[in-house]
Amino acid sequence: MNGRGDEILIIGAGFGGIAAAIELRRHGFDRVRIMEAAPQLGGTWHYNTYPGVACDVPGHAYSFSFEQRRDWSRLCSHGDEILAYMRAVADRYGIEPLIEYSRRVSRCEFDERLGRWRVTAADGATREAAALVIATGQLNRPRIPELPGLGSFAGHSFHSARWDHGYDLRGRRVAVVGTGASAIQFVPEIAPIVSRLTVFQRSANWLLPRRNHVYPPRVRRLIQTVPGLQRLRRAALFGVLEGLTASILHPRTVGRLLALRSSIFMRSQLRDPELRRRAWPDYPFGCKRVLFSSHYLPALGRPNVELIGEPIEELTPTGIRTADGALHEVDCIIWGTGFQTTAPVAPIEVVGAGGRRLAEAWAGGPHAFLGLTVPGFPSMFLMYGPNTNTSGGSIIFFLEAQARYVRQALGHVRAGGWRTLDVRPEVEAAFDAQTQARFRGTAWLECDSWYRDERGRVVTNWPGYMHEYRRRTSAFRPSDYVFAPAATRAAG
Ligand code: NAP
């Protein structure tokens, strides 16, 4: 980077992109641009508008440390409240004018001669930048399973992350495929209005209670008026969240305790023995994401709702046929089948030094130093990159740590008058080996989940506590990187 004026390009205006932009601008990086595919900011909170959409991580933890709110309406914020928060924060820090909306980036190529990134959008627009921050997230590409007969279904269908609000579900026979964190939020919302709801479950879930009532006025008053209470609450919430991670890291001790807590709760909600049998998970607690809802299991017990545990065999023009031969006729199928998580950044084509594609570098599964930098992709950073997801914490905590690291790294490049930086391959490889080794003995390896790729590598999650991630990213270490001098064409 030649000086203060060189541009940093961020892809994505969700929490990650906004976190990076705020941090960089606060530290004198004046030329920051964000390219966003959607016509609005918000990322996941723009795209997910399904009934009941909320964050099951409490609002005091699922928000920026430097922009705490004392007026969240309830413990776990609903999607519209989170989106309003994001807009307000973006507005306050002057981020909105930096965003180019409806610009879907299709290609990023590193120009070795210039030491700069050239970014191309689907509409043909091109931008150049001295550094690239890819903040497209892990959960942005909806996944609809390629089931036999998929195209033959003649009814209506949509994915939970692209909810069709123009389709009136009232009085319809509806199928929901999938029972993950999204489905368990919208199933209780739509169950009372549809005529029949058939829920197709491939794997059952471990659940913990979450009622999430609106805070009574006196609780709100307390949070707003008692000095330090907000900070205490946030600290306590982080303690609880780290406890959930402990249950995954130590499945035979802490994990058993939380499994017991979950079992007691689930038993109290599943009175019907047959429904209990079907809705009971057959894998260790914490292997898949633990879900929080006090409304999902009771919804399954409604007279117009049926939980199907038989595998789906095919789709027909009128519905879904299961392996037992039964045909479940429906008017609409809602895919609650999650996201394509094991190839983050795709379908953006990223070409690094020497013409090497990111897809090639990640042929054995995605990996990056601290989830942030990939050898051979100079001055490129990933927000919420490989192995930085959390099963039991707040991703915003991780994003803030990542934004700080990116800012420190680029500050070092700027201060040294360097052109680019590139993580040392041996540093990244050692980090990756150590990360993978740490999954041994944890609950994450005890079943299949969206955290793992087809080889069984855990590619999405951080193998430890949130605080450890912050510690490890808190001080940028120049010795982990090779720096290219500004005036030469050499890569290091
Ligand atoms: P998900 O957790 O990946 O759930 C997808 C569901 O679809 C699973 O039950 C899966 O079963 C099922 N499925 C996939 N392919 C199938 C097939 N071919 N046949 C039958 N069932 C199939 O997706 P999600 O619910 O959208 O959530 C994704 C992630 O987003 C969450 O884990 C969480 O990190 C985040 N999220 C967070 C919140 C929050 O409140 N913080 C809310 C929503 C989402 P298997 O389990 O057997 O694969």
Coordinates of C-alpha atoms and ligand atoms in Angstrom, one line a residue:
M1 CA 0.0 0.0 0.0
N2 CA 1.4 3.3 -1.0
G3 CA -0.2 5.5 1.6
R4 CA -3.3 6.5 3.4
G5 CA -5.1 7.0 0.2
D6 CA -5.1 3.4 -1.1
E7 CA -8.4 1.8 -1.3
I8 CA -9.6 -1.3 0.6
L9 CA -12.4 -3.2 -0.9
I10 CA -14.8 -5.1 1.2
I11 CA -17.2 -7.6 -0.3
G12 CA -20.4 -7.9 1.7
A13 CA -22.4 -5.4 3.9
G14 CA -23.4 -7.8 6.6
F15 CA -22.1 -7.8 10.1
G16 CA -18.6 -8.8 8.9
G17 CA -18.3 -6.1 6.2
I18 CA -19.7 -3.5 8.5
A19 CA -17.3 -4.5 11.4
A20 CA -14.3 -4.3 9.1
A21 CA -15.4 -1.0 7.6
I22 CA -15.9 0.6 11.0
E23 CA -12.6 -0.6 12.3
L24 CA -10.6 0.5 9.3
R25 CA -12.2 3.9 9.1
R26 CA -11.7 4.5 12.8
H27 CA -8.0 4.0 12.3
G28 CA -7.3 6.3 9.4
F29 CA -8.1 4.1 6.4
D30 CA -10.1 6.7 4.6
R31 CA -10.8 4.9 1.3
V32 CA -12.9 2.0 2.1
R33 CA -15.5 0.7 -0.4
I34 CA -18.0 -2.1 0.1
M35 CA -19.6 -4.0 -2.7
E36 CA -22.9 -5.7 -1.8
A37 CA -25.0 -8.0 -3.9
A38 CA -28.3 -7.1 -2.3
P39 CA -30.1 -3.8 -2.6
Q40 CA -29.7 -3.3 1.2
L41 CA -27.2 -3.9 3.9
G42 CA -27.8 -6.7 6.5
G43 CA -26.4 -9.9 5.0
T44 CA -28.1 -12.8 6.6
W45 CA -30.6 -10.4 8.3
H46 CA -31.6 -9.0 5.0
Y47 CA -32.1 -12.4 3.4
N48 CA -33.8 -14.3 6.2
T49 CA -37.2 -12.9 6.8
Y50 CA -39.1 -16.1 7.6
P51 CA -41.8 -15.9 10.2
G52 CA -40.3 -15.9 13.7
V53 CA -36.8 -15.1 12.5
A54 CA -34.6 -14.2 15.4
C55 CA -31.2 -14.7 16.9
D56 CA -31.1 -17.3 19.6
V57 CA -27.9 -15.7 20.9
P58 CA -29.0 -12.9 23.4
G59 CA -28.9 -9.4 22.0
H60 CA -26.5 -8.1 24.6
A61 CA -23.9 -10.6 23.2
Y62 CA -25.0 -10.6 19.6
S63 CA -24.1 -6.9 19.1
F64 CA -20.9 -4.9 18.8
S65 CA -19.1 -4.3 22.1
F66 CA -18.7 -0.6 21.1
E67 CA -22.4 -0.2 20.3
Q68 CA -24.3 -1.7 23.1
R69 CA -28.0 -1.2 23.4
R70 CA -29.9 -0.9 26.6
D71 CA -33.3 -1.1 24.9
W72 CA -33.4 -4.5 23.3
S73 CA -37.1 -5.5 23.5
R74 CA -36.4 -9.0 24.6
L75 CA -33.5 -11.3 25.4
C76 CA -33.1 -12.7 21.9
S77 CA -33.7 -10.1 19.3
H78 CA -36.0 -10.6 16.3
G79 CA -34.7 -10.2 12.8
D80 CA -36.2 -6.7 12.2
E81 CA -34.8 -5.4 15.4
I82 CA -31.3 -6.7 14.4
L83 CA -31.6 -5.2 11.0
A84 CA -32.7 -1.8 12.5
Y85 CA -29.6 -2.0 14.8
M86 CA -27.3 -2.7 11.8
R87 CA -28.7 0.2 9.9
A88 CA -28.4 2.5 12.9
V89 CA -24.8 1.5 13.5
A90 CA -23.9 1.8 9.8
D91 CA -25.5 5.2 9.8
R92 CA -23.7 6.4 12.9
Y93 CA -20.3 5.4 11.6
G94 CA -20.8 6.7 8.1
I95 CA -20.7 3.3 6.5
E96 CA -23.8 3.7 4.3
P97 CA -22.2 6.0 1.7
L98 CA -19.3 3.5 1.2
I99 CA -21.6 0.8 0.0
E100 CA -22.3 0.1 -3.7
Y101 CA -25.6 -1.9 -3.6
S102 CA -26.8 -4.5 -6.1
R103 CA -23.2 -5.2 -7.1
R104 CA -22.7 -8.9 -7.1
V105 CA -18.9 -9.6 -7.2
S106 CA -18.1 -12.5 -9.6
R107 CA -14.3 -12.4 -9.8
C108 CA -11.3 -11.1 -7.8
E109 CA -7.9 -11.3 -9.5
F110 CA -4.6 -10.3 -8.0
D111 CA -2.5 -8.4 -10.4
E112 CA 1.1 -9.3 -9.6
R113 CA 2.6 -6.5 -11.6
L114 CA 0.7 -3.8 -9.8
G115 CA 0.3 -5.7 -6.5
R116 CA -3.4 -4.9 -6.5
W117 CA -6.7 -6.7 -6.6
R118 CA -9.0 -6.2 -9.5
V119 CA -12.6 -7.0 -8.6
T120 CA -15.3 -7.6 -11.2
A121 CA -19.0 -7.6 -10.6
A122 CA -21.7 -9.5 -12.5
D123 CA -22.8 -6.3 -14.2
G124 CA -19.4 -5.8 -15.6
A125 CA -18.3 -3.0 -13.2
T126 CA -14.6 -3.3 -12.1
R127 CA -12.8 -1.8 -9.1
E128 CA -9.2 -1.9 -8.0
A129 CA -7.9 -2.1 -4.5
A130 CA -4.7 -2.5 -2.5
A131 CA -6.4 -4.9 -0.2
L132 CA -9.4 -7.2 -0.3
V133 CA -11.7 -8.2 2.6
I134 CA -14.1 -10.9 1.7
A135 CA -17.0 -10.8 4.1
T136 CA -19.6 -12.9 2.4
G137 CA -20.0 -15.2 5.4
Q138 CA -20.6 -19.0 5.7
L139 CA -24.3 -19.1 5.5
N140 CA -25.3 -17.1 2.4
R141 CA -26.0 -19.7 -0.3
P142 CA -29.2 -21.6 0.3
R143 CA -29.0 -25.4 -0.2
I144 CA -31.9 -27.4 -1.7
P145 CA -31.1 -31.1 -1.8
E146 CA -31.0 -32.7 -5.2
L147 CA -33.7 -35.3 -4.4
P148 CA -35.0 -37.5 -7.2
G149 CA -38.0 -35.9 -8.9
L150 CA -37.1 -32.5 -7.6
G151 CA -38.3 -30.7 -10.7
S152 CA -41.5 -32.7 -11.0
F153 CA -43.2 -31.2 -8.0
A154 CA -46.1 -29.1 -9.4
G155 CA -46.9 -27.2 -6.3
H156 CA -45.3 -24.1 -4.8
S157 CA -41.9 -24.2 -3.1
F158 CA -39.2 -21.9 -1.6
H159 CA -36.2 -21.9 0.7
S160 CA -36.5 -20.5 4.2
A161 CA -33.8 -17.9 3.5
R162 CA -35.8 -16.7 0.5
W163 CA -39.2 -16.7 2.1
D164 CA -42.1 -16.1 -0.4
H165 CA -44.2 -13.5 1.5
G166 CA -46.5 -13.3 -1.6
Y167 CA -47.6 -16.9 -1.1
D168 CA -50.5 -17.2 1.4
L169 CA -49.9 -20.3 3.5
R170 CA -53.3 -20.0 5.2
G171 CA -55.3 -23.2 4.8
R172 CA -52.6 -24.9 2.7
R173 CA -51.1 -28.4 3.1
V174 CA -47.5 -27.5 3.7
A175 CA -44.3 -29.7 3.9
V176 CA -41.2 -28.4 5.8
V177 CA -38.0 -30.3 4.9
G178 CA -35.3 -29.9 7.6
T179 CA -35.4 -29.3 11.3
G180 CA -32.4 -27.0 11.9
A181 CA -32.2 -23.6 13.6
S182 CA -34.3 -21.9 11.0
A183 CA -37.1 -24.5 10.8
I184 CA -37.6 -24.7 14.5
Q185 CA -38.2 -20.9 14.5
F186 CA -40.8 -20.8 11.7
V187 CA -42.6 -24.1 12.3
P188 CA -44.4 -22.8 15.5
E189 CA -45.3 -19.7 13.6
I190 CA -46.9 -21.3 10.6
A191 CA -48.4 -24.4 12.3
P192 CA -51.5 -22.5 13.5
I193 CA -52.4 -21.0 10.1
V194 CA -51.8 -23.9 7.7
S195 CA -54.4 -26.7 7.3
R196 CA -51.7 -29.5 7.6
L197 CA -48.1 -29.3 8.3
T198 CA -45.8 -32.3 7.6
V199 CA -42.3 -31.9 9.0
F200 CA -39.7 -34.1 7.4
Q201 CA -36.8 -34.7 9.8
R202 CA -33.6 -36.4 8.8
S203 CA -31.9 -35.9 12.2
A204 CA -33.6 -34.9 15.4
N205 CA -32.1 -32.1 17.6
W206 CA -31.1 -31.4 21.1
L207 CA -33.1 -28.5 22.4
L208 CA -32.9 -26.2 25.3
P209 CA -35.6 -23.8 26.5
R210 CA -36.1 -20.3 25.1
R211 CA -39.3 -18.5 25.8
N212 CA -38.1 -15.0 24.8
H213 CA -41.0 -12.9 26.1
V214 CA -40.8 -9.2 25.7
Y215 CA -39.0 -7.7 28.8
P216 CA -41.3 -6.4 31.4
P217 CA -40.9 -2.6 31.8
R218 CA -39.2 -2.9 35.1
V219 CA -36.5 -5.2 33.7
R220 CA -35.9 -2.6 30.9
R221 CA -35.8 0.2 33.4
L222 CA -33.2 -1.7 35.5
I223 CA -31.0 -2.4 32.5
Q224 CA -31.3 1.3 31.5
T225 CA -30.7 2.9 34.8
V226 CA -28.5 0.7 37.0
P227 CA -24.8 1.6 36.2
G228 CA -22.7 -1.4 35.2
L229 CA -25.7 -3.8 35.0
Q230 CA -25.5 -3.9 31.2
R231 CA -21.8 -4.8 31.3
L232 CA -22.4 -7.4 34.0
R233 CA -25.2 -8.9 32.0
R234 CA -23.0 -9.1 28.9
A235 CA -20.2 -10.7 30.8
A236 CA -22.5 -13.2 32.4
L237 CA -24.0 -14.1 29.0
F238 CA -20.5 -14.7 27.6
G239 CA -19.9 -17.0 30.5
V240 CA -23.0 -19.0 29.6
L241 CA -22.1 -19.1 25.9
E242 CA -18.6 -20.3 26.7
G243 CA -20.3 -23.0 28.9
L244 CA -22.1 -24.3 25.8
T245 CA -18.8 -24.5 24.0
A246 CA -17.3 -26.4 27.0
S247 CA -20.0 -29.0 26.6
I248 CA -18.9 -29.6 23.0
L249 CA -15.2 -29.6 23.9
H250 CA -15.8 -32.0 26.8
P251 CA -18.6 -34.3 25.7
R252 CA -18.1 -36.8 28.5
T253 CA -18.3 -34.4 31.4
V254 CA -19.8 -30.9 30.7
G255 CA -21.6 -32.4 27.7
R256 CA -23.3 -35.0 29.7
L257 CA -24.6 -32.4 32.2
L258 CA -26.1 -30.2 29.5
A259 CA -27.5 -33.3 27.7
L260 CA -29.2 -34.1 31.0
R261 CA -30.6 -30.6 31.2
S262 CA -31.8 -30.9 27.6
S263 CA -33.4 -34.3 28.2
I264 CA -35.4 -33.1 31.2
F265 CA -36.6 -30.2 29.1
M266 CA -37.4 -32.3 26.1
R267 CA -39.2 -34.9 28.1
S268 CA -41.4 -32.3 29.7
Q269 CA -42.4 -31.0 26.3
L270 CA -42.8 -34.4 24.6
R271 CA -45.6 -36.2 26.5
D272 CA -46.6 -38.5 23.6
P273 CA -44.2 -41.5 23.6
E274 CA -44.4 -42.0 19.9
L275 CA -43.6 -38.3 19.1
R276 CA -40.9 -38.4 21.8
R277 CA -39.3 -41.4 20.1
R278 CA -39.3 -39.7 16.7
A279 CA -38.1 -36.3 17.9
W280 CA -35.2 -37.7 20.1
P281 CA -31.7 -37.2 18.8
D282 CA -29.5 -40.3 18.2
Y283 CA -26.1 -38.6 18.4
P284 CA -24.2 -36.9 21.3
F285 CA -25.2 -33.5 22.6
G286 CA -23.5 -30.6 20.8
C287 CA -22.4 -32.5 17.7
K288 CA -24.9 -30.6 15.6
R289 CA -25.9 -27.1 16.6
V290 CA -27.9 -27.2 19.9
L291 CA -31.2 -25.4 19.3
F292 CA -33.1 -23.1 21.6
S293 CA -36.9 -23.1 21.5
S294 CA -39.7 -23.6 24.0
H295 CA -42.2 -23.5 21.1
Y296 CA -41.0 -26.0 18.5
L297 CA -41.7 -29.4 20.2
P298 CA -45.2 -28.3 21.4
A299 CA -45.9 -27.3 17.8
L300 CA -45.1 -30.8 16.7
G301 CA -47.8 -32.1 19.0
R302 CA -50.6 -30.0 17.4
P303 CA -53.4 -32.1 15.8
N304 CA -52.6 -30.6 12.3
V305 CA -48.9 -31.3 12.5
E306 CA -47.1 -34.6 11.7
L307 CA -43.4 -35.3 12.2
I308 CA -42.0 -37.7 9.6
G309 CA -38.8 -39.5 10.4
E310 CA -38.8 -41.7 7.4
P311 CA -36.2 -40.7 4.8
I312 CA -37.4 -38.9 1.7
E313 CA -37.3 -41.1 -1.4
E314 CA -38.5 -38.8 -4.1
L315 CA -40.7 -35.8 -5.0
T316 CA -43.7 -36.4 -7.2
P317 CA -45.9 -33.8 -8.9
T318 CA -48.2 -33.8 -5.9
G319 CA -45.9 -34.2 -2.9
I320 CA -43.1 -36.2 -1.2
R321 CA -42.7 -39.9 -1.1
T322 CA -40.9 -41.4 1.8
A323 CA -38.9 -44.7 2.0
D324 CA -41.9 -46.6 3.5
G325 CA -43.8 -45.9 0.2
A326 CA -46.2 -43.3 1.7
L327 CA -47.0 -40.3 -0.5
H328 CA -47.5 -37.1 1.5
E329 CA -49.5 -34.8 -0.8
V330 CA -48.9 -31.1 -0.2
D331 CA -49.5 -27.7 -1.8
C332 CA -46.2 -26.2 -0.8
I333 CA -42.8 -27.3 0.2
I334 CA -40.6 -25.1 2.4
W335 CA -36.9 -26.0 2.3
G336 CA -35.4 -25.5 5.7
T337 CA -32.4 -27.4 4.4
G338 CA -29.7 -24.9 5.3
F339 CA -26.8 -23.5 3.3
Q340 CA -23.8 -24.6 1.2
T341 CA -21.2 -24.2 3.9
T342 CA -18.2 -26.2 2.8
A343 CA -17.0 -24.0 -0.1
P344 CA -17.1 -20.5 1.4
V345 CA -16.5 -17.6 -1.0
A346 CA -17.8 -19.6 -4.0
P347 CA -19.2 -18.9 -6.5
I348 CA -16.9 -15.8 -6.5
E349 CA -13.8 -16.8 -8.5
V350 CA -10.7 -15.7 -6.7
V351 CA -7.4 -15.8 -8.5
G352 CA -4.3 -15.1 -6.4
A353 CA -0.6 -14.8 -7.1
G354 CA 0.7 -16.9 -10.0
G355 CA -2.9 -17.4 -11.4
R356 CA -3.7 -19.8 -8.6
R357 CA -7.4 -20.1 -7.9
L358 CA -8.7 -20.2 -4.3
A359 CA -10.8 -23.2 -5.3
E360 CA -7.6 -25.0 -6.1
A361 CA -5.9 -24.0 -2.9
W362 CA -8.9 -25.3 -1.1
A363 CA -9.3 -28.5 -3.1
G364 CA -8.8 -30.5 0.1
G365 CA -11.2 -28.3 2.0
P366 CA -11.1 -24.6 3.0
H367 CA -8.5 -23.5 5.5
A368 CA -6.8 -20.1 6.4
F369 CA -4.5 -18.8 9.0
L370 CA -6.7 -17.8 12.0
G371 CA -9.5 -18.1 9.4
L372 CA -8.3 -14.9 7.9
T373 CA -5.4 -15.2 5.4
V374 CA -4.5 -17.8 2.7
P375 CA -0.9 -18.2 1.4
G376 CA -0.6 -17.0 -2.2
F377 CA -3.5 -14.5 -1.9
P378 CA -1.7 -11.3 -0.9
S379 CA -3.4 -8.7 1.1
M380 CA -6.6 -10.7 1.0
F381 CA -8.6 -11.3 4.3
L382 CA -11.6 -13.4 5.1
M383 CA -14.2 -12.3 7.6
Y384 CA -16.0 -15.3 9.2
G385 CA -13.7 -17.5 7.2
P386 CA -12.9 -21.2 7.6
N387 CA -12.8 -22.5 11.2
T388 CA -14.2 -19.3 12.7
N389 CA -17.8 -20.3 13.3
T390 CA -19.0 -20.8 16.8
S391 CA -21.6 -23.4 17.9
G392 CA -22.0 -21.8 21.2
G393 CA -21.0 -18.1 21.0
S394 CA -21.6 -14.8 19.3
I395 CA -20.1 -14.5 15.8
I396 CA -20.0 -10.7 16.3
F397 CA -17.3 -11.3 18.9
F398 CA -15.3 -13.1 16.3
L399 CA -15.9 -10.5 13.7
E400 CA -14.7 -7.7 15.9
A401 CA -11.5 -9.7 16.6
Q402 CA -11.0 -10.3 12.9
A403 CA -11.6 -6.6 12.0
R404 CA -9.0 -5.6 14.5
Y405 CA -6.5 -8.1 13.1
V406 CA -7.1 -6.9 9.5
R407 CA -6.7 -3.3 10.6
Q408 CA -3.4 -4.1 12.4
A409 CA -2.1 -6.1 9.4
L410 CA -2.9 -3.3 7.0
G411 CA -1.5 -0.7 9.4
H412 CA 1.8 -2.7 9.4
V413 CA 1.8 -2.7 5.6
R414 CA 1.1 1.0 5.5
A415 CA 3.7 1.9 8.2
G416 CA 6.4 -0.1 6.6
G417 CA 5.7 1.3 3.1
W418 CA 5.1 -2.2 1.9
R419 CA 3.0 -3.1 -1.1
T420 CA 1.3 -6.3 0.1
L421 CA 1.6 -9.0 2.8
D422 CA 1.2 -12.7 2.3
V423 CA 0.9 -15.3 5.1
R424 CA 3.9 -17.8 5.2
P425 CA 2.7 -21.2 3.9
E426 CA 4.3 -23.0 6.7
V427 CA 2.6 -20.8 9.3
E428 CA -0.8 -21.4 7.8
A429 CA -0.1 -25.2 7.4
A430 CA 1.0 -25.5 11.0
F431 CA -2.1 -23.6 12.1
D432 CA -4.4 -25.8 10.1
A433 CA -2.8 -29.0 11.4
Q434 CA -3.1 -27.8 14.9
T435 CA -6.7 -26.7 14.4
Q436 CA -7.8 -30.0 12.9
A437 CA -6.0 -32.0 15.7
R438 CA -8.0 -30.1 18.3
F439 CA -11.3 -31.5 17.1
R440 CA -10.3 -35.0 18.3
G441 CA -12.3 -35.9 21.3
T442 CA -14.9 -33.2 20.8
A443 CA -18.5 -33.7 20.1
W444 CA -18.1 -32.2 16.7
L445 CA -16.6 -35.4 15.3
E446 CA -19.3 -37.6 16.6
C447 CA -21.9 -37.1 13.8
D448 CA -22.3 -35.5 10.4
S449 CA -23.2 -31.8 10.3
W450 CA -22.9 -28.7 8.1
Y451 CA -19.6 -28.0 10.0
R452 CA -17.9 -30.9 8.2
D453 CA -17.1 -31.5 4.5
E454 CA -17.4 -34.8 2.7
R455 CA -14.0 -35.9 4.0
G456 CA -15.1 -35.3 7.5
R457 CA -12.9 -32.3 8.1
V458 CA -14.5 -29.7 10.3
V459 CA -14.2 -26.7 8.0
T460 CA -16.5 -24.1 9.6
N461 CA -15.9 -24.1 13.3
W462 CA -13.3 -22.7 15.7
P463 CA -12.1 -25.6 17.9
G464 CA -12.0 -23.6 21.2
Y465 CA -13.5 -20.7 23.2
M466 CA -14.4 -17.3 21.9
H467 CA -11.9 -15.7 24.2
E468 CA -9.1 -17.8 23.0
Y469 CA -9.8 -16.7 19.4
R470 CA -9.7 -13.1 20.5
R471 CA -6.4 -13.6 22.3
R472 CA -4.8 -15.3 19.3
T473 CA -5.8 -12.6 17.0
S474 CA -5.2 -9.7 19.3
A475 CA -1.6 -8.9 18.2
F476 CA -0.7 -9.2 14.6
R477 CA 2.7 -10.9 14.3
P478 CA 4.7 -9.6 11.3
S479 CA 6.9 -12.7 11.4
D480 CA 3.9 -14.8 10.2
Y481 CA 4.0 -12.9 6.9
V482 CA 6.1 -12.0 4.0
F483 CA 6.0 -8.4 2.9
A484 CA 6.5 -7.3 -0.7
P485 CA 8.4 -4.1 -1.2
A486 CA 6.5 -1.3 -2.8
A487 CA 8.8 -0.6 -5.6
T488 CA 9.7 -4.0 -7.0
R489 CA 7.8 -6.7 -8.8
A490 CA 9.0 -9.5 -6.4
A491 CA 6.4 -11.3 -4.3
G492 CA 8.5 -11.2 -1.2
Ligands
NAP1 P1 -29.3 -26.4 9.0 O1 -29.0 -26.2 10.5 O2 -28.2 -26.8 8.1 O3 -30.5 -27.4 9.0 C1 -30.8 -28.0 7.8 C2 -31.8 -29.1 8.0 O4 -32.2 -29.7 6.8 C3 -31.3 -30.2 8.9 O5 -32.3 -30.6 9.8 C4 -30.8 -31.2 7.9 O6 -30.8 -32.5 8.4 C5 -32.0 -31.1 6.9 N1 -31.7 -31.6 5.6 C6 -30.6 -31.3 4.8 N2 -30.7 -32.0 3.7 C7 -31.7 -32.8 3.8 C8 -32.3 -33.9 3.0 N3 -31.7 -34.2 1.8 N4 -33.4 -34.5 3.4 C9 -33.9 -34.2 4.6 N5 -33.5 -33.2 5.4 C10 -32.4 -32.6 5.0 O7 -29.9 -25.0 8.4 P2 -30.6 -23.8 9.1 O8 -31.7 -24.4 10.0 O9 -31.0 -22.9 8.0 O10 -29.5 -23.2 10.0 C11 -28.2 -23.0 9.5 C12 -27.4 -22.3 10.5 O11 -27.7 -20.9 10.5 C13 -27.6 -22.7 12.0 O12 -26.9 -23.9 12.4 C14 -27.1 -21.5 12.7 O13 -25.7 -21.5 12.8 C15 -27.6 -20.4 11.8 N6 -28.9 -20.0 12.3 C16 -28.9 -19.3 13.5 C17 -30.1 -18.9 14.1 C18 -30.0 -18.2 15.4 O14 -31.0 -18.1 16.0 N7 -28.8 -17.8 15.8 C19 -31.3 -19.2 13.4 C20 -31.3 -19.8 12.2 C21 -30.1 -20.2 11.6 P3 -29.4 -33.1 9.0 O15 -29.3 -32.5 10.4 O16 -29.6 -34.6 9.0 O17 -28.3 -32.7 8.1

